[in-house]
């Protein structure tokens, strides 16, 4: 395993991070535990969860993923070997079952963190992330920013002060953002400087061969501001394994199970995937491995957050750290990206 330091922190994370959001829905508790055992054995030290998981977020299964990680810690006693990242939800109609009127304000964040600590059976979180901003921004497939008619979003300074309190109390070690924009990231960094509050160390956004929007602005923020990325959905919900090619809908697979994730379908994504599959084939590697290895080699990445519903998938995904993409493969990938830019933002 390769490890990368996150600047201005003592975090040294494995290049592959373990995504967990299928546990409690597509995966059982025992399967989640097996994944953690194997990943840790392979040197994976970053586990990423959220109070909202598993997905899709519904009342019946809500919080199950954190609970599954908690029972693993209680049983294995390996808390000190893991860099544990979780998240607090922002506002949204899809999370009213978590807290009606959830906002990134003091009461909500304090309630969220106490719940996460309890379920995770730990007294500290290594990386506490805002799952998405309190203000309206293009999210989960959205493309364009539209100014709100009435802006009642929680001020960034207010949110950051609460996070600062949690850091001072030792409940949280470092903080990060998710589904953020360059403007939001810079505002958090400026507020940290202005008020002497903790700095964000990571940004967790969707990033894969079908969505390279991070590279337009946030990659520059990462470079100049000593922030690192934690790319999520590196296989575009499984599309970049090639298993949906030719219109196949595999039994039990995420995009077969839930129509709501249709943002990862679409004509330009099909065309781009065909091209990426051709490049991978010519380079003698699987599309999955090429897609993951491409992320592993990007300059802003600290840890590539993979997800798996079986041990075979988990093994293949972790093994992507062994794959080195030659320059001509990266160039061929860029050519396809220029023809089909970001079909699935
Ligand atoms: N911050 C956020 O808003 C956010 C959003 C999404 C994810 N995340 C984080 O990122 C992690 C990973 O995201 P993701 O699950 O969307 O990642 P992904 O890599 O895009 O998709 C993972 C899914 O693809 C399929 N798959 C993975 N490896 C495969 C392989 N080798 N062969 C065939 N199929 C394979 C599996 O689903 P099937 O078996 O069902 O096909 C698996 O659950 C999450 O667990 C979570 O921690 C964060």
XYZ file of C-alpha atoms and ligand atoms in Angstrom:
393
model
C 0.000 0.000 0.000
C 1.089 3.543 -0.667
C 0.455 6.277 1.924
C 0.046 10.006 1.409
C 0.415 12.755 3.961
C -2.372 15.275 4.265
C -0.621 18.642 4.696
C -1.036 20.569 7.967
C -2.206 17.424 9.754
C -0.597 14.283 11.141
C -2.806 12.140 8.903
C -1.001 9.728 6.620
C -3.713 7.971 4.667
C -3.625 4.895 2.454
C -4.002 5.676 -1.237
C -7.094 3.474 -1.242
C -9.739 4.440 1.305
C -12.589 2.132 2.233
C -16.038 3.414 1.277
C -18.783 1.872 3.362
C -22.119 3.151 2.137
C -23.469 -0.231 0.969
C -23.263 -1.817 4.431
C -26.678 -2.120 5.992
C -28.382 -2.128 2.576
C -26.672 -4.177 -0.160
C -24.280 -5.725 2.394
C -24.901 -7.317 5.776
C -23.115 -6.524 9.010
C -20.948 -9.666 8.661
C -19.961 -8.658 5.121
C -19.051 -5.159 6.300
C -16.866 -6.672 9.021
C -15.198 -8.984 6.502
C -14.451 -6.011 4.226
C -12.877 -4.071 7.090
C -10.766 -7.071 8.146
C -9.452 -7.576 4.619
C -8.906 -3.884 3.860
C -6.953 -3.327 7.082
C -4.839 -6.404 6.354
C -3.999 -4.870 2.949
C -2.855 -1.651 4.602
C -6.020 0.406 4.027
C -6.229 2.721 7.050
C -8.963 5.201 6.051
C -12.637 4.260 6.496
C -15.221 6.742 5.203
C -18.782 6.737 6.512
C -21.631 9.209 7.159
C -24.470 9.543 9.638
C -26.786 9.221 6.617
C -25.525 5.818 5.360
C -26.394 3.347 3.953
C -27.640 4.565 0.570
C -30.236 5.129 -0.621
C -31.052 7.084 2.554
C -34.332 5.859 4.046
C -35.689 5.802 7.596
C -35.666 1.986 7.881
C -31.896 1.578 7.481
C -30.669 5.019 8.555
C -27.400 5.039 10.603
C -26.849 1.304 10.060
C -23.423 1.742 8.463
C -21.988 3.638 11.436
C -23.481 1.040 13.763
C -21.795 -1.768 11.773
C -18.434 -0.030 12.047
C -19.048 0.464 15.766
C -19.648 -3.228 16.392
C -16.466 -4.024 14.440
C -14.421 -1.675 16.656
C -16.034 -3.162 19.761
C -15.177 -6.674 18.621
C -11.745 -6.165 17.005
C -10.447 -3.343 19.215
C -8.458 -1.751 16.385
C -9.617 1.830 16.702
C -6.049 3.170 16.801
C -5.205 1.519 13.448
C -7.951 3.335 11.580
C -8.351 6.914 10.385
C -12.091 7.273 10.789
C -13.977 9.788 8.661
C -17.689 10.521 8.972
C -20.081 13.289 7.948
C -22.984 15.429 9.076
C -25.877 15.973 6.641
C -26.788 19.380 5.302
C -30.339 20.494 4.493
C -32.521 18.474 2.120
C -35.901 16.863 1.701
C -34.246 13.427 1.364
C -32.895 13.560 4.939
C -35.893 14.799 6.929
C -35.994 11.341 8.553
C -32.611 12.116 10.130
C -33.455 15.545 11.523
C -36.372 17.541 10.274
C -34.967 20.889 9.232
C -31.330 19.715 9.291
C -28.943 22.646 8.905
C -25.225 23.102 9.418
C -25.779 25.041 12.619
C -24.806 24.413 16.239
C -27.803 22.354 17.426
C -27.742 20.086 14.365
C -23.996 19.515 14.277
C -23.802 18.863 18.032
C -26.651 16.340 17.834
C -25.109 14.684 14.774
C -21.657 14.271 16.265
C -22.964 12.781 19.507
C -25.016 10.257 17.519
C -22.068 9.299 15.329
C -19.694 8.847 18.298
C -22.191 6.612 20.040
C -22.913 4.416 17.022
C -19.243 4.205 16.067
C -18.376 3.220 19.668
C -15.514 5.678 19.814
C -14.796 8.944 21.594
C -13.164 10.741 18.656
C -13.570 11.159 14.899
C -10.366 11.669 12.909
C -11.971 13.574 10.048
C -15.382 15.193 10.390
C -16.887 16.306 7.079
C -19.844 18.452 6.056
C -21.685 16.080 3.701
C -22.861 18.931 1.473
C -23.057 22.701 1.882
C -25.846 24.479 3.737
C -26.271 26.833 0.792
C -27.852 25.725 -2.489
C -25.194 24.527 -4.935
C -25.398 22.089 -7.868
C -25.435 18.675 -6.174
C -25.526 14.999 -7.183
C -25.848 15.426 -10.940
C -26.625 19.155 -10.955
C -24.638 21.126 -13.511
C -25.301 24.830 -13.115
C -25.305 27.266 -10.227
C -28.534 29.230 -9.793
C -28.572 32.039 -7.228
C -31.245 31.430 -4.560
C -34.206 33.839 -4.470
C -33.912 34.156 -0.706
C -30.608 33.291 0.936
C -31.109 32.028 4.487
C -28.112 29.696 4.520
C -26.144 29.280 7.738
C -23.079 31.537 7.505
C -19.863 29.621 6.925
C -18.230 31.304 9.965
C -21.018 29.995 12.188
C -20.592 26.414 10.957
C -16.828 26.654 11.291
C -17.052 27.932 14.881
C -19.051 24.837 15.873
C -16.477 22.595 14.212
C -13.781 24.540 16.061
C -15.547 23.788 19.341
C -15.578 20.081 18.529
C -11.869 20.145 17.733
C -11.161 21.986 21.002
C -13.151 19.344 22.892
C -11.119 16.551 21.254
C -14.198 14.927 19.717
C -12.973 15.751 16.221
C -9.333 15.850 15.105
C -9.577 17.394 11.623
C -12.320 18.769 9.418
C -13.189 18.417 5.747
C -15.795 19.411 3.173
C -17.776 17.361 0.694
C -19.718 18.212 -2.469
C -18.167 21.675 -2.249
C -17.395 24.334 -4.808
C -14.204 26.403 -5.167
C -16.010 29.441 -3.704
C -17.160 27.501 -0.642
C -13.751 25.952 -0.043
C -12.035 29.348 -0.224
C -14.600 30.878 2.151
C -13.899 28.155 4.717
C -10.161 28.745 4.369
C -10.557 32.513 4.728
C -12.821 32.141 7.760
C -10.285 29.825 9.399
C -7.573 32.413 8.944
C -9.756 35.363 9.944
C -11.151 33.825 13.127
C -8.256 31.558 14.148
C -10.398 28.468 13.552
C -9.447 25.015 12.196
C -8.598 24.779 8.514
C -10.232 22.249 6.252
C -7.714 19.581 5.240
C -9.738 17.620 2.648
C -12.499 17.948 0.056
C -14.544 14.863 -0.796
C -16.290 15.276 -4.160
C -17.356 12.947 -6.935
C -14.384 12.360 -9.208
C -13.978 9.786 -11.933
C -13.421 9.459 -15.680
C -17.026 10.549 -16.304
C -16.827 13.532 -13.947
C -13.620 15.537 -13.833
C -15.284 18.809 -12.789
C -12.998 18.884 -9.701
C -10.086 19.611 -12.022
C -11.583 22.892 -13.235
C -11.263 24.865 -9.987
C -10.955 22.765 -6.863
C -7.702 21.154 -7.965
C -6.145 24.632 -7.969
C -7.512 25.293 -4.477
C -5.916 22.017 -3.359
C -2.590 22.963 -4.885
C -2.246 26.470 -3.455
C -4.022 25.909 -0.153
C -2.440 22.628 1.017
C -5.747 20.789 0.828
C -6.148 17.256 -0.538
C -9.004 15.498 -2.291
C -10.792 12.316 -1.269
C -12.491 11.343 -4.563
C -15.769 9.475 -4.165
C -17.608 7.261 -6.669
C -14.361 6.516 -8.532
C -16.182 3.958 -10.714
C -19.233 6.181 -11.361
C -21.486 3.859 -9.344
C -20.065 0.811 -11.149
C -20.451 2.148 -14.704
C -16.657 2.313 -15.115
C -16.323 -1.427 -14.542
C -17.975 -1.910 -17.947
C -20.587 -4.263 -16.530
C -23.499 -2.187 -17.839
C -22.073 -2.053 -21.388
C -24.455 -2.958 -24.205
C -27.485 -2.070 -22.060
C -26.943 -4.992 -19.661
C -28.498 -4.444 -16.221
C -26.756 -6.969 -13.934
C -28.845 -8.583 -11.187
C -28.491 -6.959 -7.805
C -26.242 -4.130 -9.040
C -26.825 -0.574 -7.786
C -28.068 0.955 -11.043
C -30.375 -2.013 -11.616
C -31.798 -1.710 -8.120
C -32.389 2.048 -7.967
C -33.633 4.183 -10.821
C -32.922 7.312 -8.788
C -29.223 6.964 -9.645
C -29.935 7.451 -13.360
C -27.569 10.428 -13.404
C -24.825 7.916 -14.135
C -26.537 6.801 -17.358
C -26.926 8.696 -20.606
C -25.754 8.624 -24.207
C -22.461 10.473 -23.826
C -21.471 8.328 -20.867
C -22.077 5.177 -22.947
C -19.925 6.540 -25.756
C -17.154 7.601 -23.361
C -17.185 4.240 -21.563
C -16.783 2.414 -24.903
C -13.699 4.514 -25.632
C -12.218 4.029 -22.154
C -12.837 0.277 -22.406
C -10.984 0.214 -25.724
C -7.999 2.074 -24.223
C -7.924 -0.275 -21.218
C -8.099 -3.330 -23.485
C -5.235 -2.080 -25.660
C -3.175 -1.402 -22.519
C -3.882 -4.936 -21.252
C -5.787 -3.965 -18.131
C -9.385 -4.033 -16.961
C -11.490 -0.880 -17.317
C -11.963 -0.955 -13.528
C -8.246 -0.955 -12.847
C -7.501 1.735 -15.405
C -10.265 3.963 -14.007
C -9.014 3.600 -10.433
C -5.320 3.866 -11.336
C -6.021 7.117 -13.225
C -7.385 8.627 -10.011
C -4.535 7.215 -7.926
C -2.048 9.172 -10.037
C -3.764 12.575 -9.822
C -1.818 15.275 -7.966
C -4.544 16.402 -5.554
C -5.607 12.955 -4.371
C -4.858 11.775 -0.834
C -7.038 8.663 -0.838
C -9.302 7.147 -3.476
C -12.564 6.135 -1.765
C -13.564 2.862 -3.348
C -16.753 0.911 -2.672
C -17.526 -2.783 -3.099
C -20.424 -5.148 -2.549
C -18.332 -8.336 -2.754
C -14.888 -9.470 -1.683
C -13.909 -9.994 -5.352
C -14.683 -6.373 -6.110
C -12.859 -5.205 -2.999
C -9.743 -7.194 -3.934
C -9.697 -5.871 -7.503
C -10.184 -2.290 -6.350
C -7.486 -2.345 -3.672
C -5.098 -3.998 -6.135
C -5.346 -0.897 -8.365
C -2.485 0.559 -6.297
C -0.187 -1.809 -8.190
C -1.182 -0.420 -11.599
C 0.936 2.290 -13.162
C -0.617 4.081 -16.125
C 1.931 4.869 -18.822
C 1.950 8.417 -20.247
C 0.414 7.317 -23.565
C -2.567 5.775 -21.749
C -3.145 8.983 -19.788
C -2.911 10.951 -23.021
C -5.450 8.691 -24.737
C -7.763 9.139 -21.722
C -7.476 12.930 -22.023
C -8.407 12.774 -25.703
C -11.641 10.953 -24.844
C -12.315 13.428 -22.035
C -12.036 16.306 -24.515
C -14.530 14.611 -26.822
C -16.985 13.740 -24.037
C -16.321 16.140 -21.162
C -17.981 15.242 -17.866
C -21.039 13.320 -19.078
C -22.005 12.539 -15.441
C -21.295 15.528 -13.172
N -19.672 12.488 0.017
C -20.602 11.990 -0.758
O -21.602 12.639 -1.089
C -20.425 10.585 -1.275
C -21.238 10.107 -2.314
C -21.018 8.818 -2.778
C -20.017 8.039 -2.205
N -19.258 8.517 -1.166
C -18.192 7.695 -0.521
O -17.411 7.066 -1.515
C -17.489 5.645 -1.374
C -17.440 4.989 -2.719
O -18.484 5.493 -3.529
P -19.244 4.550 -4.542
O -19.704 3.316 -3.842
O -20.227 5.375 -5.252
O -18.013 4.148 -5.502
P -18.007 3.583 -6.993
O -16.656 2.989 -7.185
O -18.421 4.606 -7.964
O -19.127 2.448 -6.994
C -18.992 1.311 -6.188
C -19.981 0.244 -6.647
O -19.628 -0.209 -7.952
C -19.706 -1.638 -8.012
N -18.317 -2.127 -8.102
C -17.238 -1.681 -7.390
N -16.140 -2.354 -7.729
C -16.485 -3.233 -8.677
C -15.752 -4.184 -9.417
N -14.453 -4.347 -9.220
N -16.432 -4.944 -10.320
C -17.773 -4.770 -10.518
N -18.516 -3.874 -9.838
C -17.886 -3.107 -8.919
C -20.379 -2.053 -6.701
O -21.787 -1.930 -6.812
P -22.752 -3.102 -7.334
O -22.187 -4.404 -6.854
O -24.077 -2.762 -6.776
O -22.716 -3.000 -8.828
C -19.915 -0.974 -5.753
O -20.739 -0.817 -4.615
C -18.795 5.433 -0.579
O -18.849 4.209 0.095
C -18.760 6.600 0.360
O -17.899 6.317 1.443
C -19.437 9.784 -0.732
